[in-house]
Coordinates of C-alpha atoms and ligand atoms in Angstrom, one line a residue:
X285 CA 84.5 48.8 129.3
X286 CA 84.0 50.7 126.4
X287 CA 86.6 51.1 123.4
X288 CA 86.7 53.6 121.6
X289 CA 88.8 54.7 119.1
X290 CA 90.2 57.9 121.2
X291 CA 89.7 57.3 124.8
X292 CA 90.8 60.8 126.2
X293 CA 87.1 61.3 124.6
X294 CA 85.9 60.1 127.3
X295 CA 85.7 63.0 130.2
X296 CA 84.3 62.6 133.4
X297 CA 85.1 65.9 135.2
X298 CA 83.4 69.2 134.9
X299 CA 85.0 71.4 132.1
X300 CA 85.8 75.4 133.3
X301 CA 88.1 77.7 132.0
X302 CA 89.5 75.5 129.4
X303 CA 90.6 73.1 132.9
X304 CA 88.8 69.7 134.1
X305 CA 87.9 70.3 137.4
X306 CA 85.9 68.4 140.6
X307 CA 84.1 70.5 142.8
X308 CA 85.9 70.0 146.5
X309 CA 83.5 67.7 149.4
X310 CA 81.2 66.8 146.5
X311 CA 82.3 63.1 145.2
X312 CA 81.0 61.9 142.2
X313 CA 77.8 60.8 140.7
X314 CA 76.7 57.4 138.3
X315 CA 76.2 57.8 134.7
X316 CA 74.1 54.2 134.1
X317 CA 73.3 52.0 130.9
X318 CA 70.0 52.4 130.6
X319 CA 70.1 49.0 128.6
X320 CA 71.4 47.1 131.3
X321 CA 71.2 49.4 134.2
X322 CA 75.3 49.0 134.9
X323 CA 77.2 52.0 135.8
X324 CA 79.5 53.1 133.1
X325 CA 81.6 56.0 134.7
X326 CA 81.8 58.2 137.8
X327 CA 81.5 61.6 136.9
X328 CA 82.5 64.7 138.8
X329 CA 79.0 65.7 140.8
X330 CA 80.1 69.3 140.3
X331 CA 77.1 72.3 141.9
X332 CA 76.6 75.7 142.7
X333 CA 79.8 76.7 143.5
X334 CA 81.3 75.3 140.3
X335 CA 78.6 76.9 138.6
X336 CA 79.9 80.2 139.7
X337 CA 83.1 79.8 138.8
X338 CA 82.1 79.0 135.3
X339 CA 79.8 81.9 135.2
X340 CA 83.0 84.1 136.0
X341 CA 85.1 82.5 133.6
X342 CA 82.2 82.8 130.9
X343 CA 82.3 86.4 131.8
X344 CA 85.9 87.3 131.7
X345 CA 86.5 85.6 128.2
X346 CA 84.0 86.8 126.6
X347 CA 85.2 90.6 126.7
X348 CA 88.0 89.2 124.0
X349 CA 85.5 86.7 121.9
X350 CA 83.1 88.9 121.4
X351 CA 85.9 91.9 119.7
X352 CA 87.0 88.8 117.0
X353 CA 85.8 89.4 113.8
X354 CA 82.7 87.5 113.4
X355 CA 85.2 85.1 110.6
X356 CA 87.8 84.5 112.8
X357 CA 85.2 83.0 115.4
X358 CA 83.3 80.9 111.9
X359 CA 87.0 79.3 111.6
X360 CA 86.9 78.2 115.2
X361 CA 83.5 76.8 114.8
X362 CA 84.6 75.4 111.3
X363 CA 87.2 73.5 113.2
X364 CA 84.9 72.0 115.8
X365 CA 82.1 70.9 113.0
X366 CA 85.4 68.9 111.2
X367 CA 86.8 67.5 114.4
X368 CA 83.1 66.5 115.6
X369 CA 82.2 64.9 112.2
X370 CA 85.9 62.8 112.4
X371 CA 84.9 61.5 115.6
X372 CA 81.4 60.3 114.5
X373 CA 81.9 56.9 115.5
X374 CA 83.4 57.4 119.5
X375 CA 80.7 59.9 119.8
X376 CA 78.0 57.6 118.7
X377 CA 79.2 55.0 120.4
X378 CA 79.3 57.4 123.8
X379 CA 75.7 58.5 123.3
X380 CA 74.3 54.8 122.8
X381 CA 76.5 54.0 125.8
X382 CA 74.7 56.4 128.2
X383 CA 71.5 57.1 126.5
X384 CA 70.6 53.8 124.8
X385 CA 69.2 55.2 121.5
X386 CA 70.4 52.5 118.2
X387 CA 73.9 53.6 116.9
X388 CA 72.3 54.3 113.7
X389 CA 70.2 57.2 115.4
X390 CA 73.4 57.8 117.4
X391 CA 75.2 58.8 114.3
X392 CA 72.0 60.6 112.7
X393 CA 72.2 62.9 116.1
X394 CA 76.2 63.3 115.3
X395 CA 75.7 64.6 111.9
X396 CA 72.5 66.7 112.9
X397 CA 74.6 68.5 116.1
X398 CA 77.2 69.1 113.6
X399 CA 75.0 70.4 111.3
X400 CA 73.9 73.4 113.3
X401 CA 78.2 74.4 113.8
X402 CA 78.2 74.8 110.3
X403 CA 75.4 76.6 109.9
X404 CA 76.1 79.0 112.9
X405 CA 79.5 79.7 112.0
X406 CA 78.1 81.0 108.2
X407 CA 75.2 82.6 110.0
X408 CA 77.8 84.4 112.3
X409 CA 79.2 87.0 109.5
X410 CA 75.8 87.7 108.6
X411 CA 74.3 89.2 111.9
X412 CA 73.6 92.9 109.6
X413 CA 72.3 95.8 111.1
X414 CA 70.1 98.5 109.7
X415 CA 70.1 101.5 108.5
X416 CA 67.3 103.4 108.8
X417 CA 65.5 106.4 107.0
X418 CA 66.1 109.5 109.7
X419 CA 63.2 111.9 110.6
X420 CA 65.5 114.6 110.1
X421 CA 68.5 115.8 107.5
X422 CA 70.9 116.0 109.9
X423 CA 70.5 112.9 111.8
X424 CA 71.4 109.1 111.2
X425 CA 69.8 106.1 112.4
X426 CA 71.7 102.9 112.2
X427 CA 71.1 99.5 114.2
X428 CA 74.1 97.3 115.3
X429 CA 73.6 93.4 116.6
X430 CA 75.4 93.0 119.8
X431 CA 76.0 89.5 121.5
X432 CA 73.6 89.2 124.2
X433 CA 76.0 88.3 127.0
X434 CA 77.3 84.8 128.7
X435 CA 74.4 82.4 127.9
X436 CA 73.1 79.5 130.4
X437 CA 71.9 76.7 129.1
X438 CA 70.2 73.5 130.2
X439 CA 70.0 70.7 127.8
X440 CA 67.9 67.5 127.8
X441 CA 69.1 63.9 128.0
X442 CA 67.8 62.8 124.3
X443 CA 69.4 64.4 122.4
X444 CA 72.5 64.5 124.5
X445 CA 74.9 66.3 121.0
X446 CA 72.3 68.4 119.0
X447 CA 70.7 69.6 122.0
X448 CA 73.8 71.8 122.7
X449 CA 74.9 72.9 119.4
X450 CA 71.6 73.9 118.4
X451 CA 72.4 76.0 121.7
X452 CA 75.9 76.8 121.5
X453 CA 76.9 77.4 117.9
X454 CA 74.5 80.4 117.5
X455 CA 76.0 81.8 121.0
X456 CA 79.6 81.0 119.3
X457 CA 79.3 82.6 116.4
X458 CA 77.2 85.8 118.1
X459 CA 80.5 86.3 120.1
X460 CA 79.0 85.4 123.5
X461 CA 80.5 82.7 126.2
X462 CA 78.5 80.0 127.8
X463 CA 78.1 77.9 130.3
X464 CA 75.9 74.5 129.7
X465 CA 74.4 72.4 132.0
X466 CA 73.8 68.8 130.4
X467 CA 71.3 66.2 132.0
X468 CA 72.9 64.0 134.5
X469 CA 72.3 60.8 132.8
X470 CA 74.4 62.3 129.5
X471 CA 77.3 64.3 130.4
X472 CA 79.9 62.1 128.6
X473 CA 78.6 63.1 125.6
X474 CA 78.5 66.5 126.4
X475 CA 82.3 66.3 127.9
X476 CA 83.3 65.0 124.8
X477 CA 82.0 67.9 122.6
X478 CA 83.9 69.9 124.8
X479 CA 87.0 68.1 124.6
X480 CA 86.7 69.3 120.8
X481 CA 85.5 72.6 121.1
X482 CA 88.7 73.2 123.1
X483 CA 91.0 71.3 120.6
X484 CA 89.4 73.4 117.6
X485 CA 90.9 76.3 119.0
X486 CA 88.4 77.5 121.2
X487 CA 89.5 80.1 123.5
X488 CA 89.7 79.0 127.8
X489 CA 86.4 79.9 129.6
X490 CA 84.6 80.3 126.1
X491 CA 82.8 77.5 126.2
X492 CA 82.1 75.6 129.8
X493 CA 80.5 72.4 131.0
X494 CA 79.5 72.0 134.2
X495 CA 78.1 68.3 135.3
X496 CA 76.1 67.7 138.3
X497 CA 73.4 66.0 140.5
X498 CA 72.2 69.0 141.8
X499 CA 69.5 70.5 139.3
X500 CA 67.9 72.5 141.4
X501 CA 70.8 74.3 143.0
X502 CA 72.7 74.6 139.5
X503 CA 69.6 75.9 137.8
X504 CA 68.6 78.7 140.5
X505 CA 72.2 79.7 140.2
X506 CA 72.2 79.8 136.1
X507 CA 68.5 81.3 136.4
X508 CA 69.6 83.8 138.6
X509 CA 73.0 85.0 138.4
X510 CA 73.2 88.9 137.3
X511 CA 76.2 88.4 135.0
X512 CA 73.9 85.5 132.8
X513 CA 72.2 87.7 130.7
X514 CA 70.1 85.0 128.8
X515 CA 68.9 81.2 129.6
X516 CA 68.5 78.5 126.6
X517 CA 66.8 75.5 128.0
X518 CA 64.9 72.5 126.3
X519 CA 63.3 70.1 128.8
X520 CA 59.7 70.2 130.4
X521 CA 56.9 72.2 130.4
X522 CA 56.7 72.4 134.0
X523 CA 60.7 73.0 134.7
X524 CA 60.3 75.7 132.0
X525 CA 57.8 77.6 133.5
X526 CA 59.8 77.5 136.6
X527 CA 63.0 78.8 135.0
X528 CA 61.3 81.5 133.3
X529 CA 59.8 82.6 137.1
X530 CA 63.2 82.2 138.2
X531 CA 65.0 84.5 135.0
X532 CA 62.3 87.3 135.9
X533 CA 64.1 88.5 138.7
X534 CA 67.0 89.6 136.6
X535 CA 65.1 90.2 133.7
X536 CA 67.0 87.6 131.5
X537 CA 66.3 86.8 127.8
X538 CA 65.0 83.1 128.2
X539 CA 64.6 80.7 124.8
X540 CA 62.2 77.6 126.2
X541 CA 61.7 74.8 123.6
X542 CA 59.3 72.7 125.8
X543 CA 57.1 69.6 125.8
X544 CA 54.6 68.9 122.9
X545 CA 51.7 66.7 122.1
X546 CA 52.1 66.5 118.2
X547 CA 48.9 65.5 116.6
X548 CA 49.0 63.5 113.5
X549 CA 46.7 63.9 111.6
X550 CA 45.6 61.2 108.9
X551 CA 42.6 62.0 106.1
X552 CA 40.8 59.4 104.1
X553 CA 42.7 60.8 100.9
X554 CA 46.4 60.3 102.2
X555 CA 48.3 57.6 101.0
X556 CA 48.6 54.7 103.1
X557 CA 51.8 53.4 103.5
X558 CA 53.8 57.1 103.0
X559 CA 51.3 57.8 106.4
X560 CA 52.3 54.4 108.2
X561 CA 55.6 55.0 107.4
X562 CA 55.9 58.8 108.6
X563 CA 53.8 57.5 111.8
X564 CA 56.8 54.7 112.5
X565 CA 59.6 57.5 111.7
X566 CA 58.0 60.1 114.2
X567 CA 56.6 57.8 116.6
X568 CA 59.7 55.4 117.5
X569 CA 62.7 57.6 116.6
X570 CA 64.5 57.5 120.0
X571 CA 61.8 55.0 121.6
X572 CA 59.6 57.7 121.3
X573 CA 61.5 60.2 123.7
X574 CA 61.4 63.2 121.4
X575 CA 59.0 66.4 121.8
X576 CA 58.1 66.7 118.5
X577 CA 56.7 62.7 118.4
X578 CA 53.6 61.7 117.2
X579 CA 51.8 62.0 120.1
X580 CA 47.8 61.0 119.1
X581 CA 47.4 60.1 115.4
X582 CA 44.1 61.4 114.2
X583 CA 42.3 59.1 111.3
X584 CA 40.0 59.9 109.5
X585 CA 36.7 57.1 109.7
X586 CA 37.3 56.0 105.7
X587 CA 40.7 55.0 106.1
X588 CA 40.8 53.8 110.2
X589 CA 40.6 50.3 110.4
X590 CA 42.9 49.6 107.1
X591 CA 45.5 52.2 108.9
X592 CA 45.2 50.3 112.0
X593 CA 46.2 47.0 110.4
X594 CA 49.1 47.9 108.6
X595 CA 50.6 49.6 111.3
X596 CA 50.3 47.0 113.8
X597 CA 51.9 44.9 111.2
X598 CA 54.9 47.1 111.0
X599 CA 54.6 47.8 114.7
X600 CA 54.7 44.2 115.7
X601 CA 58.3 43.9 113.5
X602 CA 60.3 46.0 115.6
X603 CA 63.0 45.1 117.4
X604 CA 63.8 45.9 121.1
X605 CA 67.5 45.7 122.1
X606 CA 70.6 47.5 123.1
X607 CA 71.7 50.5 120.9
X608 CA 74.5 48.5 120.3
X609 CA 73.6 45.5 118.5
X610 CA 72.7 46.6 114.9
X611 CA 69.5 44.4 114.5
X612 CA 68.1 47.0 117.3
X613 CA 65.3 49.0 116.5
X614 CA 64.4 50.5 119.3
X615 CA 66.7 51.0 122.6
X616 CA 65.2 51.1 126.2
X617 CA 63.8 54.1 127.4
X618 CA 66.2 56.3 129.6
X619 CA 65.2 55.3 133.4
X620 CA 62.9 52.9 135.4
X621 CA 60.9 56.0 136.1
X622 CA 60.5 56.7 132.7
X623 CA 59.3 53.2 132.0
X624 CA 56.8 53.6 134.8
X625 CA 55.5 56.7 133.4
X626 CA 54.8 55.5 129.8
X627 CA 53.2 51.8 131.5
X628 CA 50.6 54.0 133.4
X629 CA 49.6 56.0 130.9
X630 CA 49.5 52.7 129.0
X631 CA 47.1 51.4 132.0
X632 CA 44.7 54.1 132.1
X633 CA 43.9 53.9 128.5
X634 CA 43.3 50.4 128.6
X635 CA 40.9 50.8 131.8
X636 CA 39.0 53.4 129.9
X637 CA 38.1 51.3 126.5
X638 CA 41.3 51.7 124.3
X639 CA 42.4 48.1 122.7
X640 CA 46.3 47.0 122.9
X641 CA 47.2 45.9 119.2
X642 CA 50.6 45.7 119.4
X643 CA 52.6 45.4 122.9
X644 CA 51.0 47.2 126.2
X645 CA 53.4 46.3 128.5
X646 CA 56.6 46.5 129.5
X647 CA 58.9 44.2 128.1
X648 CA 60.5 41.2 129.5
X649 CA 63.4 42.1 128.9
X650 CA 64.1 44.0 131.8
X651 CA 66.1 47.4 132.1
X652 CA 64.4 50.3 131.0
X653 CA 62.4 48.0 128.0
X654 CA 59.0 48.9 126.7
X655 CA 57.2 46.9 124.3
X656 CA 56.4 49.1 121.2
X657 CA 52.7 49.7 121.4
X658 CA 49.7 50.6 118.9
X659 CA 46.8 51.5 120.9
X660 CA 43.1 51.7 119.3
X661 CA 40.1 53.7 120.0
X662 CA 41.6 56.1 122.0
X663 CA 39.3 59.0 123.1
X664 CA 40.5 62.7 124.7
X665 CA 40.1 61.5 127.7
X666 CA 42.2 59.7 128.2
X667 CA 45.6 60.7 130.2
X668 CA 47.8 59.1 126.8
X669 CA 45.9 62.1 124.7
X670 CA 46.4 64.7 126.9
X671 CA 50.3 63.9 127.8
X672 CA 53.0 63.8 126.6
X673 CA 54.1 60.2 126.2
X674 CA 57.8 59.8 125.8
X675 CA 57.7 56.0 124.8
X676 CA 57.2 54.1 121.9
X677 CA 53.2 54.0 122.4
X678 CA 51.1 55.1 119.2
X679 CA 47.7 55.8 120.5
X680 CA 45.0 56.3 117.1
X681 CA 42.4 58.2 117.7
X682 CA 39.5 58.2 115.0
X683 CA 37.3 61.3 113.9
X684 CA 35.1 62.0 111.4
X685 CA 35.2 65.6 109.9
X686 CA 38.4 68.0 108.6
X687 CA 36.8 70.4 111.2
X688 CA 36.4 67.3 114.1
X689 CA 40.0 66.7 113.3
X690 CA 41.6 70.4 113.8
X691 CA 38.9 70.8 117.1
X692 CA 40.6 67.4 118.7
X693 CA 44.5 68.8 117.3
X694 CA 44.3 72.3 119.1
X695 CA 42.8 70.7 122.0
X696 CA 45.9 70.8 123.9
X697 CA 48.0 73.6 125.8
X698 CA 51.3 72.3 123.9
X699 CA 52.0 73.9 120.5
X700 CA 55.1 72.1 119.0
X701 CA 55.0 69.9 116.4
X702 CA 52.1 68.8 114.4
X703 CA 51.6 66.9 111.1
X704 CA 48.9 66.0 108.9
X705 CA 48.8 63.2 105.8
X706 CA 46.5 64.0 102.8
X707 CA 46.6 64.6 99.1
X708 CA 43.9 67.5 98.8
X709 CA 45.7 70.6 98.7
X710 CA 43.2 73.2 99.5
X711 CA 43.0 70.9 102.7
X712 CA 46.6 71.3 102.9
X713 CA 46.3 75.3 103.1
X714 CA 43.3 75.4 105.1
X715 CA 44.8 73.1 108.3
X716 CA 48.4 74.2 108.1
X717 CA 47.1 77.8 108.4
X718 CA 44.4 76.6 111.1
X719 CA 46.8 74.2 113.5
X720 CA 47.8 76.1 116.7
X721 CA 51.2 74.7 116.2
X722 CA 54.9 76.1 115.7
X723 CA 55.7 73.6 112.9
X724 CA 53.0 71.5 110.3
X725 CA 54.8 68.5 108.9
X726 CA 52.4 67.9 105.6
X727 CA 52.9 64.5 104.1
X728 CA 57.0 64.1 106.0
X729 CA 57.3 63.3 109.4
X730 CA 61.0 64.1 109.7
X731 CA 61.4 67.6 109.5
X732 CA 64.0 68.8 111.8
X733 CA 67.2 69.9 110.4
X734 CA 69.0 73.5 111.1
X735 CA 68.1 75.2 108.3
X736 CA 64.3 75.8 108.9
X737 CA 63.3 77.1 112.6
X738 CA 62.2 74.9 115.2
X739 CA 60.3 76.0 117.9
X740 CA 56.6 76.1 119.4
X741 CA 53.6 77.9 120.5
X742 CA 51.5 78.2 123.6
X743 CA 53.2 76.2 126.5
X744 CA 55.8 74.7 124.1
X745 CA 58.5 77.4 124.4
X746 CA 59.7 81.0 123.6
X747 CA 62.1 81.5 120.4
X748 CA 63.3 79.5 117.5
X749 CA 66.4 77.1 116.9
X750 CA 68.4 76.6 114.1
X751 CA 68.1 78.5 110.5
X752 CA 68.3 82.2 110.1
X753 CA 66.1 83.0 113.0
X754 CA 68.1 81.1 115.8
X755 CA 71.1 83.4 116.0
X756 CA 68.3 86.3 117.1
X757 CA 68.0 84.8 120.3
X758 CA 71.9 85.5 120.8
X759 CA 71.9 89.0 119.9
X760 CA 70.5 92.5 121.1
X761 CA 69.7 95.1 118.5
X762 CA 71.3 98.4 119.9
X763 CA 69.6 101.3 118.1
X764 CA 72.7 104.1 117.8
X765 CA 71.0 107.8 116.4
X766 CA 73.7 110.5 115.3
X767 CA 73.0 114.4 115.1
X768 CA 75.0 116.9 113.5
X769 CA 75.6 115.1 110.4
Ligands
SIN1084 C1 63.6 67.4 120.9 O1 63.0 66.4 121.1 O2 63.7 68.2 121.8 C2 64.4 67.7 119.7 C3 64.0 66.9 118.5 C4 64.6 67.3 117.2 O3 65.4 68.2 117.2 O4 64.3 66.7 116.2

């Protein structure tokens, strides 16, 4: 059993109207290791009904939140960044517990989902409207920003905090109300964040969790329930596209931040080891399970083979293990079905010419284990080009030209993350202003963090998170015009 420093942390019913609650005839669902595949708690399998509930509660608080002043509701949130940041280590230690990330990443995610509370609540006061040169003397034109209304949203299992912050603080501070769905296989963590919200002084019904098998059911009802006025989801392409069919018939404002295929791009002039290194950053944070991973590293024919070699070497040094040992360097990926996933992809490059340099298989460890992997002459093709992975499998591609290079980058209908390693910088201008991608990493690999706007183009999502931009998505702009001045 876990310890943890505060148990009442850890929450395993649905949270609704400021009340833990089960939903009636439904029972309870698993939350699994996926280290060891053990079950770790029984959490309330809450669904549709539930859902409604919250929606109504959402609804009914939010007339009050949204008339505080916008510095009352940055206290709150000021409150909840302190109280998440004092419980680092139980909320780490939760997250490795269901997710299986290192504790070290666990308590990078800690300090990155508490990030984006601080930032909202400062962003909060500064939600300015306009106003605007009138067409005629006796009129004024002004502009107001207006919380959009209770916000759904549906967040991913890896990155069980951040993901809902990045969501929730911006709503906060706008003055709406929400009601978040977390994945089944991490709702403690996202219990716990709640269990803070509420003891930062967060107001009953403001901020609601509901926890369930059910995805479908809970996410027709969040998609389409009139009184949800907009729908914040990060997850896949394909469940995206299905939520956004679903938020048409109630015309919702949707923010989608969907899969990727980050290219990573190498030239012959880059330095060697700052490339290897942003490569193993990107690559096998969180065993690869992140949408804005390296997906297929481009090299450029100069620099291929000596690339290759030094990041198998580094490759081959990693550590597989349970999040909780601190010689882990990589955790197990988050279900068998993942595992199976990343293996075939793994298989059908191999059957089509790509060379294994590191790993290829799973590992024999068990559980949900894959051995990292560094895959060589990989061609488009391939299935590991054209998905995305999720897993700690670095496929290296090599091409020729600058021009060969952007051609194989853009040659994808995901438009996240992309990055590119080189010291020329009239090379830098040139593909940063030609990659078809919401974000250009140039010589860094890590560049999330909630003051610049993350987000993506073509099938990778709708809107921007974090920095000045992400509150938008919150907000309506209500033109007002006055005559008879
Ligand atoms: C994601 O994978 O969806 C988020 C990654 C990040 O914020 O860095």
């Amino acid at each position: 059993m876990l310890q943890l420093n505060d148990p009442s942390l850890l929450r395993t019913k649905a949270f609704v109207a400021g009340r833990w609650v089960d939903e009636p005839g439904r029972g309870e669902f698993p939350v699994f290791n996926p280290a060891d595949e053990t079950v770790i708690a029984s959490v309330s399998d809450t669904g549709r009904q539930t859902v409604r509930v919250a929606i109504e509660a959402a609804t009914v608080a939010m007339a009050e939140w949204k008339l505080r002043t916008a510095k009352d509701r940055a206290n709150i949130l000021r409150n909840w960044f302190d109280l998440i940041l004092t419980n680092t280590e139980d909320l780490a230690l939760l997250m490795t517990w269901e997710q299986g990330k290192p504790l070290a990443e666990s308590r990078a995610e800690i300090r990155y989902a508490a990030s984006f509370v601080e930032w909202f609540a400062e962003e909060g006061k500064r939600a300015y409207g306009d106003v605007i040169p009138a067409h005629a003397t006796d009129l004024r034109l002004l502009t107001v920003k207006q919380p959009v209304g209770v916000v759904a949203a549906i967040t991913p299992w890896n990155f069980p905090s951040a993901m809902i912050t990045r969501k929730a603080a911006p709503a906060l501070a706008a003055g709406c109300a929400l009601v978040i769905k977390p994945a089944a296989e991490t709702p403690l963590s996202a219990l716990a964040l709640a269990e803070l919200a509420h003891r930062a002084g967060l107001p009953d019904g403001i901020l609601n969790i509901v926890v369930g098998t059910d995805a479908i059911g809970m996410g027709e009802e969040l998609s389409s329930h009139p009184q949800v006025r907009k729908l914040t989801f990060t997850g896949s392409t394909r469940v995206g596209k299905l939520l956004m069919a679903q938020c048409a018939g109630t015309v919702k404002k949707t923010s989608m931040e969907l899969g990727g295929n980050a290219p990573f791009i190498v030239f012959d002039d880059a330095d060697l080891p700052t490339a290897v290194a942003g490569v193993m950053a990107s690559k096998f944070r969180n065993a690869g399970q992140t949408c804005i991973s390296a997906n297929r590293i481009l090299v450029q024919e100069g620099i291929y083979s000596d690339f290759l070699q030094e990041l198998t070497r580094v490759v081959k040094k990693l550590k597989l293990g349970d999040g909780r040992d601190p010689e882990t360097d990589i955790g197990p990926l988050i279900t068998g079905a993942a595992l199976d996933n990343v293996d075939s992809l793994v298989r059908n490059a191999l059957d089509c010419g790509a060379r294994a340099m590191a790993g290829g298989q799973v590992s024999i460890l068990g559980g949900g284990f894959y051995e990292p992997t560094v895959l060589a002459d990989v061609t488009p093709d391939m299935k590991v080009f054209r998905e995305e992975i999720f897993g700690p499998v670095a496929p290296v591609v090599q091409f020729s030209s600058e021009a060969e290079a952007i051609a194989l980058a853009n040659d994808t209908s995901a438009g996240l993350a992309s990055y590119i390693y080189t010291q020329n910088i009239s090379r830098i201008l040139r593909t940063t202003e030609a990659l078809d991608f919401g974000m250009v990493g140039v010589n860094e690999s890590m560049i999330s963090t909630e003051v610049a706007p993350f987000g993506g183009v073509k099938e990778s999502g709708v809107g921007r998170e974090g920095s000045r931009y992400g509150i938008d998505d919150y907000l309506e702009i209500k033109y007002v015009c006055i005559r008879g001045i």
